[in-house]
Tab-separated table of C-alpha atoms in Angstrom:
chain	number	residue	atom	x	y	z
A	1307	MET	CA	-31.539	5.891	-12.818
A	1308	LYS	CA	-28.705	5.990	-15.327
A	1309	LYS	CA	-26.631	9.112	-15.726
A	1310	ASP	CA	-26.641	10.808	-19.083
A	1311	SER	CA	-23.327	11.030	-20.914
A	1312	LYS	CA	-22.747	14.597	-19.683
A	1313	GLY	CA	-23.177	13.555	-16.035
A	1314	PHE	CA	-20.930	10.538	-16.591
A	1315	LYS	CA	-18.252	12.767	-18.126
A	1316	VAL	CA	-18.422	15.237	-15.228
A	1317	LYS	CA	-18.035	12.401	-12.707
A	1318	ASN	CA	-15.088	10.922	-14.633
A	1319	LYS	CA	-13.416	14.342	-14.908
A	1320	PHE	CA	-13.784	14.854	-11.142
A	1321	ARG	CA	-12.417	11.334	-10.505
A	1322	LYS	CA	-9.337	12.058	-12.654
A	1323	GLN	CA	-8.700	15.372	-10.864
A	1324	CYS	CA	-8.857	13.664	-7.465
A	1325	LEU	CA	-6.590	10.806	-8.585
A	1326	ASN	CA	-4.020	13.305	-9.851
A	1327	ARG	CA	-4.022	15.041	-6.453
A	1328	LEU	CA	-3.510	11.716	-4.695
A	1329	LYS	CA	-0.475	10.827	-6.846
A	1330	PHE	CA	1.302	14.029	-5.814
A	1331	TYR	CA	2.684	13.016	-2.402
A	1332	ASN	CA	6.189	11.837	-1.639
A	1333	ASN	CA	6.734	8.818	0.623
A	1334	ILE	CA	7.561	10.819	3.774
A	1335	THR	CA	4.371	12.870	3.466
A	1336	LYS	CA	2.317	9.731	2.796
A	1337	ILE	CA	3.703	7.984	5.876
A	1338	LYS	CA	2.987	10.971	8.138
A	1339	LYS	CA	-0.555	11.473	6.846
A	1340	ASP	CA	-1.369	7.757	6.944
A	1341	LYS	CA	-0.104	7.402	10.517
A	1342	LYS	CA	-2.370	10.237	11.687
A	1343	ILE	CA	-5.366	8.841	9.808
A	1344	CYS	CA	-4.809	5.354	11.268
A	1345	LYS	CA	-4.706	6.835	14.776
A	1346	VAL	CA	-8.109	8.492	14.223
A	1347	LEU	CA	-9.445	5.254	12.702
A	1348	LEU	CA	-8.445	3.290	15.797
A	1349	GLU	CA	-10.209	5.864	17.994
A	1350	GLN	CA	-13.360	5.523	15.866
A	1351	ILE	CA	-13.226	1.726	15.997
A	1352	ASP	CA	-13.047	1.862	19.786
A	1353	ARG	CA	-15.790	4.503	19.979
A	1354	GLN	CA	-18.099	2.371	17.799
A	1355	LYS	CA	-17.202	-0.792	19.766
A	1356	ALA	CA	-16.878	-2.627	16.452
A	1357	LYS	CA	-16.035	-6.334	16.534
A	1358	ASN	CA	-16.099	-7.297	12.824
A	1359	ILE	CA	-14.265	-4.739	10.728
A	1360	LEU	CA	-13.939	-4.566	6.960
A	1361	LEU	CA	-10.680	-2.967	5.873
A	1362	TYR	CA	-8.828	-3.127	2.550
A	1363	ILE	CA	-5.371	-3.968	1.265
A	1364	PRO	CA	-4.133	-0.539	0.136
A	1365	MET	CA	-2.871	0.488	-3.251
A	1366	ASP	CA	-0.188	3.176	-3.368
A	1367	ILE	CA	-2.600	6.113	-3.663
A	1368	GLU	CA	-4.809	4.865	-0.805
A	1369	VAL	CA	-4.249	5.392	2.903
A	1370	ASN	CA	-1.918	2.633	4.103
A	1371	VAL	CA	-4.006	0.811	6.711
A	1372	LYS	CA	-1.602	-2.154	7.011
A	1373	PRO	CA	-0.253	-0.962	10.394
A	1374	LEU	CA	-3.856	-0.671	11.620
A	1375	ILE	CA	-4.623	-4.196	10.384
A	1376	ASN	CA	-1.614	-5.474	12.352
A	1377	VAL	CA	-2.765	-3.728	15.539
A	1378	LEU	CA	-6.341	-4.996	15.200
A	1379	ARG	CA	-5.286	-8.586	14.478
A	1380	LYS	CA	-3.523	-8.697	17.862
A	1381	ARG	CA	-6.743	-7.837	19.659
A	1382	LYS	CA	-8.757	-10.884	20.676
A	1383	ASP	CA	-12.102	-9.018	20.559
A	1384	ILE	CA	-11.854	-7.933	16.900
A	1385	LYS	CA	-11.995	-9.801	13.600
A	1386	VAL	CA	-10.488	-8.168	10.525
A	1387	PHE	CA	-11.949	-8.787	7.074
A	1388	VAL	CA	-10.819	-7.614	3.655
A	1389	PRO	CA	-12.337	-7.789	0.158
A	1390	TYR	CA	-11.954	-10.879	-1.985
A	1391	MET	CA	-13.030	-10.133	-5.568
A	1392	VAL	CA	-15.970	-12.219	-6.796
A	1393	GLU	CA	-17.653	-11.524	-10.136
A	1394	ASP	CA	-18.872	-7.884	-10.179
A	1395	SER	CA	-18.203	-7.206	-6.485
A	1396	PHE	CA	-16.423	-8.815	-3.545
A	1397	LYS	CA	-17.073	-10.723	-0.382
A	1398	ALA	CA	-15.550	-10.082	3.016
A	1399	VAL	CA	-13.035	-12.750	4.000
A	1400	PRO	CA	-10.851	-12.957	7.107
A	1401	PHE	CA	-7.475	-11.285	6.649
A	1402	ARG	CA	-4.852	-13.995	6.317
A	1403	LEU	CA	-1.371	-14.200	4.901
A	1404	PRO	CA	-0.067	-14.786	2.299
A	1405	LEU	CA	-1.638	-12.212	0.046
A	1406	ASN	CA	-1.949	-12.900	-3.672
A	1407	THR	CA	-2.437	-10.461	-6.525
A	1408	GLY	CA	-6.018	-10.652	-7.750
A	1409	ARG	CA	-8.088	-8.745	-10.273
A	1410	PHE	CA	-7.166	-5.117	-10.913
A	1411	ASN	CA	-3.730	-5.884	-9.341
A	1412	ILE	CA	-5.304	-5.744	-5.883
A	1413	LYS	CA	-3.747	-7.856	-3.142
A	1414	GLU	CA	-6.111	-10.248	-1.396
A	1415	PRO	CA	-5.963	-13.327	0.811
A	1416	ARG	CA	-7.134	-16.681	-0.426
A	1417	ASN	CA	-10.842	-17.336	-0.610
A	1418	SER	CA	-10.772	-18.931	2.808
A	1419	SER	CA	-14.319	-18.338	3.934
A	1420	PHE	CA	-17.587	-19.767	2.783
A	1421	LYS	CA	-19.498	-18.299	5.701
A	1422	ARG	CA	-21.062	-14.822	5.614
A	1423	PHE	CA	-19.991	-12.450	8.352
A	1424	SER	CA	-21.911	-9.522	9.740
A	1425	ILE	CA	-19.705	-6.440	9.414
A	1426	ASP	CA	-20.077	-3.819	12.183
A	1427	LEU	CA	-17.809	-1.202	10.691
A	1428	ALA	CA	-16.355	-0.725	7.214
A	1429	ILE	CA	-13.343	1.400	6.386
A	1430	VAL	CA	-13.637	2.329	2.727
A	1431	PRO	CA	-11.021	4.064	0.549
A	1432	ILE	CA	-12.327	6.878	-1.608
A	1433	VAL	CA	-11.133	8.871	-4.584
A	1434	GLY	CA	-13.473	11.704	-3.568
A	1435	VAL	CA	-17.009	12.558	-2.521
A	1436	ASP	CA	-19.730	14.591	-4.150
A	1437	SER	CA	-21.686	17.411	-2.493
A	1438	THR	CA	-23.905	14.873	-0.682
A	1439	PHE	CA	-20.838	13.046	0.733
A	1440	LYS	CA	-21.484	9.989	-1.401
A	1441	ARG	CA	-18.443	8.006	-2.478
A	1442	ILE	CA	-16.661	8.513	-5.753
A	1443	GLY	CA	-14.444	5.477	-6.200
A	1444	PHE	CA	-12.393	4.052	-9.020
A	1445	GLY	CA	-15.445	3.530	-11.224
A	1446	LYS	CA	-15.946	-0.239	-10.997
A	1447	GLY	CA	-18.849	-0.114	-8.501
A	1448	MET	CA	-17.479	-2.930	-6.318
A	1449	TYR	CA	-18.178	-1.276	-2.963
A	1450	ASP	CA	-21.604	-0.037	-4.068
A	1451	ARG	CA	-22.660	-3.544	-5.075
A	1452	TYR	CA	-21.209	-5.065	-1.912
A	1453	PHE	CA	-23.125	-2.737	0.423
A	1454	TRP	CA	-26.306	-2.903	-1.651
A	1455	ARG	CA	-26.365	-6.688	-1.215
A	1456	LEU	CA	-25.868	-6.622	2.561
A	1457	LYS	CA	-28.835	-7.209	4.834
A	1458	GLU	CA	-27.296	-5.120	7.617
A	1459	ASN	CA	-25.999	-1.580	7.276
A	1460	PRO	CA	-22.555	-1.261	8.877
A	1461	TYR	CA	-21.094	2.009	10.058
A	1462	LYS	CA	-19.052	3.327	7.114
A	1463	ILE	CA	-15.893	5.397	7.431
A	1464	PHE	CA	-14.412	6.845	4.256
A	1465	VAL	CA	-10.661	7.506	4.227
A	1466	GLN	CA	-8.502	9.586	1.936
A	1467	ARG	CA	-5.100	11.242	2.284
A	1468	THR	CA	-6.345	14.571	0.951
A	1469	PHE	CA	-9.990	15.503	0.998
A	1470	CYS	CA	-11.438	15.871	-2.488
A	1471	GLN	CA	-15.066	17.017	-2.723
A	1472	SER	CA	-17.156	18.140	-5.662
A	1473	ASN	CA	-19.593	21.012	-5.216
A	1474	GLN	CA	-22.054	19.085	-7.425
A	1475	ILE	CA	-24.146	15.964	-7.006
A	1476	LEU	CA	-22.280	13.322	-9.019
A	1477	SER	CA	-23.621	10.197	-7.357
A	1478	ASP	CA	-26.402	7.829	-8.251
A	1479	LYS	CA	-28.978	6.589	-5.749
A	1480	TYR	CA	-27.039	3.334	-5.247
A	1481	ASP	CA	-23.732	5.062	-4.386
A	1482	ILE	CA	-22.788	4.614	-0.740
A	1483	GLN	CA	-22.666	7.411	1.762
A	1484	ALA	CA	-20.303	7.822	4.691
A	1485	ASP	CA	-21.232	7.928	8.325
A	1486	TYR	CA	-17.831	9.491	8.973
A	1487	ILE	CA	-14.987	10.770	6.775
A	1488	ILE	CA	-11.334	10.884	7.783
A	1489	SER	CA	-8.811	12.815	5.762
A	1490	HIS	CA	-5.718	14.833	6.514
């Protein structure tokens, strides 16, 4: 079901408010918050016994999960995947260096995988959530399309430096919902 223009405008207004809140932090505050969030993420990964984990290469306003990626890559029992932009969505590819700048100025590894991987756990950056805890992202629909196309349903953890939630339902039926949300 398509949103009417009023619903679309409300969602975009909420998105802009959340993005403005996320731009507010200085580097010291970001580092402290991100370190705490990554610690909780690692606890959740261990609790879920996840082996194939989808992370992301962070932009400045997103939780910096690079230290977590480094920790997980050293573990022999875990494989780390990140998005590689393809058409209107992305595919999960193994994290490998070097990273190149792709669409939307997002860093990504080379398209090094032609095999599909079953993701156990996905760590997904959010701009905010609506009253049903469905994801409000940057408005491109990449994550929604990715998860919609999966045969399996991985455990999804949303992360955000500062929790931003609407008291209204802003999502569509295809928007993804979190199993767990971590914010500071």
